[in-house]
Amino acid sequence: MCIRDSFKKFYELWAINLILKDQGTFLAYSHITRDHIKLYKQRVAELCSDLRNEVVTVMDMIAPPDDIIGSPFAASDGDIYNKFLQNVWNSPKCFGRPEWWRELKGCLLYTSPSPRDS
C-alpha cells in the first residue's frame, strides 16, 4: 500500500470519528440513520485493521517531536527508561500525599487490639 492510500484511510477514520462523536445531532436532524452508524462502526474496525501495521511507518515518516507524541515509550533516542522516570519526577504532586489522605488518616491510625488485650 502506498503512503497516499494510508493517508486517505487515516482521513476517512478521522472523518468517521467526527460523525460518530456527534451522532446525536446527525440523528436528530435526520442526516444519518442508526443503520448508517452501524456501517460507520464496521468501517472503523476495518480501517483500524488495515492501518495497524502502518501506524509506526507513518509516524516515523511525519517524525513529530517526542514531546508532541506525549509518550515516553515513543522516544526516538530509545532511552525509554529515563524518559519514563523523567515524566514521573516532573509530574505535579508525584511524591506528596494524595488529596484524599486526610479522609483516610483516621482509619490508618486506628490500631487493632492486641491478642493480649482480650
Tab-separated table of N, CA and C in Angstrom:
chain	number	residue	atom	x	y	z
A	1	MET	N	0.850	-1.179	0.000
A	1	MET	CA	0.000	0.000	0.000
A	1	MET	C	0.893	1.240	0.000
A	2	CYS	N	0.596	2.186	-0.840
A	2	CYS	CA	1.401	3.405	-0.887
A	2	CYS	C	0.946	4.365	0.220
A	3	ILE	N	1.784	5.320	0.504
A	3	ILE	CA	1.517	6.239	1.607
A	3	ILE	C	0.268	7.078	1.363
A	4	ARG	N	-0.027	7.370	0.101
A	4	ARG	CA	-1.231	8.140	-0.229
A	4	ARG	C	-2.485	7.366	0.202
A	5	ASP	N	-2.485	6.067	-0.040
A	5	ASP	CA	-3.627	5.237	0.380
A	5	ASP	C	-3.761	5.224	1.901
A	6	SER	N	-2.639	5.171	2.574
A	6	SER	CA	-2.666	5.186	4.034
A	6	SER	C	-3.266	6.488	4.542
A	7	PHE	N	-2.814	7.613	3.957
A	7	PHE	CA	-3.340	8.899	4.397
A	7	PHE	C	-4.832	9.031	4.107
A	8	LYS	N	-5.269	8.494	2.996
A	8	LYS	CA	-6.709	8.524	2.703
A	8	LYS	C	-7.484	7.755	3.764
A	9	LYS	N	-6.935	6.624	4.180
A	9	LYS	CA	-7.610	5.830	5.210
A	9	LYS	C	-7.602	6.544	6.560
A	10	PHE	N	-6.491	7.194	6.898
A	10	PHE	CA	-6.448	7.970	8.144
A	10	PHE	C	-7.459	9.114	8.096
A	11	TYR	N	-7.554	9.757	6.954
A	11	TYR	CA	-8.515	10.839	6.794
A	11	TYR	C	-9.947	10.315	6.946
A	12	GLU	N	-10.227	9.192	6.330
A	12	GLU	CA	-11.561	8.590	6.441
A	12	GLU	C	-11.863	8.233	7.892
A	13	LEU	N	-10.876	7.671	8.596
A	13	LEU	CA	-11.047	7.321	10.009
A	13	LEU	C	-11.336	8.571	10.834
A	14	TRP	N	-10.625	9.634	10.580
A	14	TRP	CA	-10.833	10.898	11.281
A	14	TRP	C	-12.242	11.446	11.011
A	15	ALA	N	-12.672	11.416	9.747
A	15	ALA	CA	-13.985	11.942	9.380
A	15	ALA	C	-15.108	11.130	10.028
A	16	ILE	N	-14.974	9.816	10.000
A	16	ILE	CA	-15.998	8.972	10.627
A	16	ILE	C	-16.029	9.212	12.136
A	17	ASN	N	-14.852	9.403	12.724
A	17	ASN	CA	-14.798	9.686	14.150
A	17	ASN	C	-15.555	10.969	14.490
A	18	LEU	N	-15.415	11.995	13.663
A	18	LEU	CA	-16.151	13.237	13.894
A	18	LEU	C	-17.661	13.005	13.840
A	19	ILE	N	-18.092	12.222	12.890
A	19	ILE	CA	-19.526	11.934	12.753
A	19	ILE	C	-20.015	11.150	13.967
A	20	LEU	N	-19.268	10.137	14.373
A	20	LEU	CA	-19.699	9.312	15.499
A	20	LEU	C	-19.686	10.082	16.817
A	21	LYS	N	-18.759	11.022	16.943
A	21	LYS	CA	-18.717	11.839	18.162
A	21	LYS	C	-19.994	12.652	18.311
A	22	ASP	N	-20.529	13.123	17.215
A	22	ASP	CA	-21.706	13.987	17.240
A	22	ASP	C	-22.907	13.297	16.599
A	23	GLN	N	-22.974	11.977	16.754
A	23	GLN	CA	-24.036	11.226	16.092
A	23	GLN	C	-25.429	11.631	16.555
A	24	GLY	N	-25.560	12.092	17.793
A	24	GLY	CA	-26.871	12.523	18.280
A	24	GLY	C	-27.449	13.651	17.449
A	25	THR	N	-26.607	14.611	17.128
A	25	THR	CA	-27.058	15.738	16.311
A	25	THR	C	-27.409	15.284	14.905
A	26	PHE	N	-26.557	14.454	14.328
A	26	PHE	CA	-26.823	13.953	12.983
A	26	PHE	C	-28.119	13.144	12.944
A	27	LEU	N	-28.365	12.364	13.991
A	27	LEU	CA	-29.611	11.585	14.055
A	27	LEU	C	-30.822	12.501	14.239
A	28	ALA	N	-30.667	13.487	15.100
A	28	ALA	CA	-31.782	14.394	15.393
A	28	ALA	C	-32.259	15.139	14.155
A	29	TYR	N	-31.334	15.484	13.284
A	29	TYR	CA	-31.693	16.218	12.079
A	29	TYR	C	-31.823	15.313	10.855
A	30	SER	N	-31.879	14.015	11.095
A	30	SER	CA	-32.086	13.011	10.044
A	30	SER	C	-31.034	13.045	8.935
A	31	HIS	N	-29.813	13.419	9.278
A	31	HIS	CA	-28.731	13.378	8.303
A	31	HIS	C	-28.191	11.960	8.150
A	32	ILE	N	-28.328	11.169	9.210
A	32	ILE	CA	-27.930	9.765	9.176
A	32	ILE	C	-28.985	8.951	9.922
A	33	THR	N	-28.927	7.647	9.742
A	33	THR	CA	-29.834	6.742	10.453
A	33	THR	C	-29.011	5.820	11.342
A	34	ARG	N	-29.679	5.034	12.157
A	34	ARG	CA	-28.986	4.070	13.024
A	34	ARG	C	-28.236	3.020	12.186
A	35	ASP	N	-28.785	2.714	11.024
A	35	ASP	CA	-28.083	1.787	10.122
A	35	ASP	C	-26.755	2.379	9.650
A	36	HIS	N	-26.766	3.702	9.387
A	36	HIS	CA	-25.514	4.357	8.998
A	36	HIS	C	-24.480	4.238	10.111
A	37	ILE	N	-24.911	4.421	11.353
A	37	ILE	CA	-23.989	4.346	12.489
A	37	ILE	C	-23.360	2.954	12.569
A	38	LYS	N	-24.169	1.924	12.368
A	38	LYS	CA	-23.624	0.557	12.370
A	38	LYS	C	-22.587	0.384	11.269
A	39	LEU	N	-22.896	0.918	10.083
A	39	LEU	CA	-21.944	0.829	8.969
A	39	LEU	C	-20.660	1.598	9.266
A	40	TYR	N	-20.803	2.788	9.877
A	40	TYR	CA	-19.622	3.580	10.216
A	40	TYR	C	-18.741	2.815	11.213
A	41	LYS	N	-19.360	2.194	12.210
A	41	LYS	CA	-18.592	1.453	13.214
A	41	LYS	C	-17.890	0.247	12.594
A	42	GLN	N	-18.557	-0.410	11.665
A	42	GLN	CA	-17.911	-1.527	10.956
A	42	GLN	C	-16.721	-1.015	10.138
A	43	ARG	N	-16.918	0.136	9.511
A	43	ARG	CA	-15.833	0.705	8.696
A	43	ARG	C	-14.648	1.108	9.575
A	44	VAL	N	-14.918	1.632	10.762
A	44	VAL	CA	-13.835	1.981	11.686
A	44	VAL	C	-13.020	0.735	12.021
A	45	ALA	N	-13.700	-0.368	12.296
A	45	ALA	CA	-12.999	-1.618	12.603
A	45	ALA	C	-12.141	-2.063	11.419
A	46	GLU	N	-12.689	-1.950	10.213
A	46	GLU	CA	-11.929	-2.319	9.011
A	46	GLU	C	-10.697	-1.426	8.841
A	47	LEU	N	-10.893	-0.120	9.016
A	47	LEU	CA	-9.783	0.817	8.844
A	47	LEU	C	-8.692	0.579	9.881
A	48	CYS	N	-9.094	0.350	11.120
A	48	CYS	CA	-8.108	0.087	12.172
A	48	CYS	C	-7.323	-1.180	11.865
A	49	SER	N	-8.014	-2.178	11.367
A	49	SER	CA	-7.340	-3.419	10.992
A	49	SER	C	-6.353	-3.177	9.852
A	50	ASP	N	-6.766	-2.385	8.864
A	50	ASP	CA	-5.889	-2.084	7.726
A	50	ASP	C	-4.673	-1.248	8.138
A	51	LEU	N	-4.887	-0.318	9.058
A	51	LEU	CA	-3.856	0.659	9.385
A	51	LEU	C	-2.937	0.250	10.532
A	52	ARG	N	-3.279	-0.799	11.249
A	52	ARG	CA	-2.496	-1.133	12.446
A	52	ARG	C	-1.032	-1.420	12.142
A	53	ASN	N	-0.743	-1.942	10.981
A	53	ASN	CA	0.647	-2.227	10.624
A	53	ASN	C	1.364	-1.023	10.018
A	54	GLU	N	0.623	0.033	9.765
A	54	GLU	CA	1.213	1.187	9.094
A	54	GLU	C	1.403	2.392	10.003
A	55	VAL	N	0.887	2.325	11.211
A	55	VAL	CA	0.943	3.473	12.105
A	55	VAL	C	2.387	3.876	12.397
A	56	VAL	N	3.220	2.921	12.726
A	56	VAL	CA	4.612	3.236	13.061
A	56	VAL	C	5.328	3.844	11.865
A	57	THR	N	5.103	3.298	10.694
A	57	THR	CA	5.741	3.831	9.489
A	57	THR	C	5.311	5.264	9.219
A	58	VAL	N	4.027	5.522	9.349
A	58	VAL	CA	3.518	6.876	9.097
A	58	VAL	C	4.066	7.842	10.149
A	59	MET	N	4.099	7.430	11.416
A	59	MET	CA	4.633	8.300	12.463
A	59	MET	C	6.125	8.570	12.235
A	60	ASP	N	6.859	7.564	11.813
A	60	ASP	CA	8.279	7.769	11.523
A	60	ASP	C	8.464	8.720	10.343
A	61	MET	N	7.560	8.634	9.368
A	61	MET	CA	7.659	9.495	8.207
A	61	MET	C	7.362	10.952	8.576
A	62	ILE	N	6.319	11.148	9.369
A	62	ILE	CA	5.961	12.508	9.791
A	62	ILE	C	7.002	13.032	10.773
A	63	ALA	N	7.503	12.129	11.623
A	63	ALA	CA	8.548	12.418	12.610
A	63	ALA	C	8.225	13.594	13.520
A	64	PRO	N	7.093	13.535	14.227
A	64	PRO	CA	6.824	14.605	15.187
A	64	PRO	C	7.803	14.492	16.359
A	65	PRO	N	8.113	15.601	17.008
A	65	PRO	CA	8.994	15.535	18.173
A	65	PRO	C	8.378	14.654	19.267
A	66	ASP	N	9.227	14.059	20.092
A	66	ASP	CA	8.759	13.146	21.130
A	66	ASP	C	7.741	13.797	22.062
A	67	ASP	N	7.946	15.079	22.392
A	67	ASP	CA	7.020	15.723	23.326
A	67	ASP	C	5.647	15.960	22.696
A	68	ILE	N	5.550	16.002	21.371
A	68	ILE	CA	4.249	16.123	20.707
A	68	ILE	C	3.490	14.804	20.823
A	69	ILE	N	4.190	13.708	20.649
A	69	ILE	CA	3.550	12.397	20.785
A	69	ILE	C	3.082	12.206	22.215
A	70	GLY	N	3.861	12.710	23.172
A	70	GLY	CA	3.445	12.686	24.565
A	70	GLY	C	3.655	11.358	25.263
A	71	SER	N	4.435	10.497	24.717
A	71	SER	CA	4.654	9.207	25.349
A	71	SER	C	6.149	8.969	25.515
A	72	PRO	N	6.575	8.631	26.729
A	72	PRO	CA	7.993	8.315	26.894
A	72	PRO	C	8.378	7.054	26.127
A	73	PHE	N	7.408	6.221	25.822
A	73	PHE	CA	7.685	4.981	25.111
A	73	PHE	C	7.878	5.203	23.616
A	74	ALA	N	7.652	6.429	23.160
A	74	ALA	CA	7.852	6.745	21.751
A	74	ALA	C	9.143	7.525	21.554
A	75	ALA	N	10.034	7.459	22.511
A	75	ALA	CA	11.281	8.218	22.436
A	75	ALA	C	12.115	7.759	21.246
A	76	SER	N	12.460	8.706	20.417
A	76	SER	CA	13.212	8.360	19.208
A	76	SER	C	14.650	7.964	19.513
A	77	ASP	N	15.166	8.389	20.670
A	77	ASP	CA	16.541	8.036	21.010
A	77	ASP	C	16.640	6.673	21.701
A	78	GLY	N	15.504	6.036	21.941
A	78	GLY	CA	15.493	4.707	22.537
A	78	GLY	C	15.689	4.703	24.041
A	79	ASP	N	15.801	5.865	24.658
A	79	ASP	CA	16.032	5.967	26.098
A	79	ASP	C	14.693	5.960	26.840
A	80	ILE	N	13.990	4.858	26.734
A	80	ILE	CA	12.635	4.757	27.277
A	80	ILE	C	12.625	4.883	28.796
A	81	TYR	N	13.518	4.179	29.474
A	81	TYR	CA	13.513	4.136	30.939
A	81	TYR	C	13.708	5.529	31.533
A	82	ASN	N	14.732	6.241	31.080
A	82	ASN	CA	14.994	7.573	31.641
A	82	ASN	C	13.903	8.569	31.280
A	83	LYS	N	13.343	8.451	30.084
A	83	LYS	CA	12.237	9.341	29.701
A	83	LYS	C	11.020	9.094	30.596
A	84	PHE	N	10.738	7.824	30.878
A	84	PHE	CA	9.610	7.489	31.740
A	84	PHE	C	9.838	8.051	33.143
A	85	LEU	N	11.026	7.850	33.696
A	85	LEU	CA	11.322	8.377	35.029
A	85	LEU	C	11.254	9.900	35.062
A	86	GLN	N	11.712	10.527	34.008
A	86	GLN	CA	11.645	11.986	33.933
A	86	GLN	C	10.187	12.460	33.959
A	87	ASN	N	9.309	11.769	33.236
A	87	ASN	CA	7.879	12.114	33.261
A	87	ASN	C	7.303	11.936	34.654
A	88	VAL	N	7.689	10.871	35.342
A	88	VAL	CA	7.190	10.634	36.701
A	88	VAL	C	7.678	11.732	37.629
A	89	TRP	N	8.971	12.020	37.603
A	89	TRP	CA	9.535	13.016	38.514
A	89	TRP	C	8.991	14.408	38.254
A	90	ASN	N	8.633	14.705	37.028
A	90	ASN	CA	8.123	16.030	36.691
A	90	ASN	C	6.616	16.155	36.870
A	91	SER	N	5.961	15.082	37.253
A	91	SER	CA	4.517	15.137	37.466
A	91	SER	C	4.220	15.921	38.741
A	92	PRO	N	3.227	16.818	38.686
A	92	PRO	CA	2.912	17.595	39.880
A	92	PRO	C	2.414	16.693	41.009
A	93	LYS	N	2.882	16.984	42.205
A	93	LYS	CA	2.475	16.278	43.427
A	93	LYS	C	2.756	14.775	43.360
A	94	CYS	N	3.755	14.401	42.593
A	94	CYS	CA	4.042	12.984	42.388
A	94	CYS	C	4.467	12.288	43.680
A	95	PHE	N	5.280	12.966	44.475
A	95	PHE	CA	5.825	12.321	45.657
A	95	PHE	C	5.145	12.770	46.947
A	96	GLY	N	4.123	13.584	46.841
A	96	GLY	CA	3.394	14.031	48.023
A	96	GLY	C	2.246	13.088	48.353
A	97	ARG	N	1.601	13.389	49.433
A	97	ARG	CA	0.433	12.598	49.808
A	97	ARG	C	-0.725	12.950	48.886
A	98	PRO	N	-1.584	11.975	48.590
A	98	PRO	CA	-2.745	12.276	47.739
A	98	PRO	C	-3.734	13.175	48.475
A	99	GLU	N	-4.587	13.826	47.703
A	99	GLU	CA	-5.548	14.762	48.290
A	99	GLU	C	-6.491	14.086	49.277
A	100	TRP	N	-6.778	12.816	49.088
A	100	TRP	CA	-7.721	12.118	49.950
A	100	TRP	C	-7.060	11.554	51.200
A	101	TRP	N	-5.792	11.913	51.443
A	101	TRP	CA	-5.062	11.403	52.593
A	101	TRP	C	-5.767	11.718	53.908
A	102	ARG	N	-6.247	12.942	54.065
A	102	ARG	CA	-6.889	13.349	55.329
A	102	ARG	C	-8.122	12.509	55.627
A	103	GLU	N	-8.839	12.126	54.575
A	103	GLU	CA	-10.041	11.316	54.780
A	103	GLU	C	-9.695	9.940	55.342
A	104	LEU	N	-8.572	9.400	54.954
A	104	LEU	CA	-8.173	8.069	55.412
A	104	LEU	C	-7.290	8.100	56.648
A	105	LYS	N	-6.813	9.268	57.011
A	105	LYS	CA	-5.859	9.390	58.105
A	105	LYS	C	-6.365	8.732	59.379
A	106	GLY	N	-7.613	8.984	59.725
A	106	GLY	CA	-8.178	8.393	60.938
A	106	GLY	C	-8.224	6.878	60.873
A	107	CYS	N	-8.582	6.338	59.723
A	107	CYS	CA	-8.645	4.880	59.563
A	107	CYS	C	-7.268	4.253	59.639
A	108	LEU	N	-6.295	4.933	59.096
A	108	LEU	CA	-4.946	4.379	59.047
A	108	LEU	C	-4.268	4.421	60.415
A	109	LEU	N	-4.663	5.358	61.241
A	109	LEU	CA	-4.049	5.469	62.564
A	109	LEU	C	-4.702	4.548	63.587
A	110	TYR	N	-5.804	3.941	63.224
A	110	TYR	CA	-6.502	3.018	64.117
A	110	TYR	C	-5.651	1.788	64.331
A	111	THR	N	-5.506	1.402	65.562
A	111	THR	CA	-4.769	0.187	65.849
A	111	THR	C	-5.717	-0.867	66.391
A	112	SER	N	-5.593	-2.046	65.927
A	112	SER	CA	-6.459	-3.121	66.406
A	112	SER	C	-5.950	-3.613	67.758
A	113	PRO	N	-6.850	-4.114	68.563
A	113	PRO	CA	-6.417	-4.601	69.879
A	113	PRO	C	-5.447	-5.765	69.716
A	114	SER	N	-4.479	-5.804	70.575
A	114	SER	CA	-3.515	-6.904	70.508
A	114	SER	C	-4.139	-8.139	71.162
A	115	PRO	N	-3.625	-9.325	70.852
A	115	PRO	CA	-4.190	-10.545	71.433
A	115	PRO	C	-4.098	-10.553	72.960
A	116	ARG	N	-3.159	-9.818	73.530
A	116	ARG	CA	-3.019	-9.774	74.986
A	116	ARG	C	-4.151	-9.010	75.640
A	117	ASP	N	-4.810	-8.088	74.874
A	117	ASP	CA	-5.883	-7.269	75.435
A	117	ASP	C	-7.183	-8.054	75.595
A	118	SER	N	-7.296	-9.228	75.025
A	118	SER	CA	-8.561	-9.947	75.091
A	118	SER	C	-8.590	-10.957	76.199
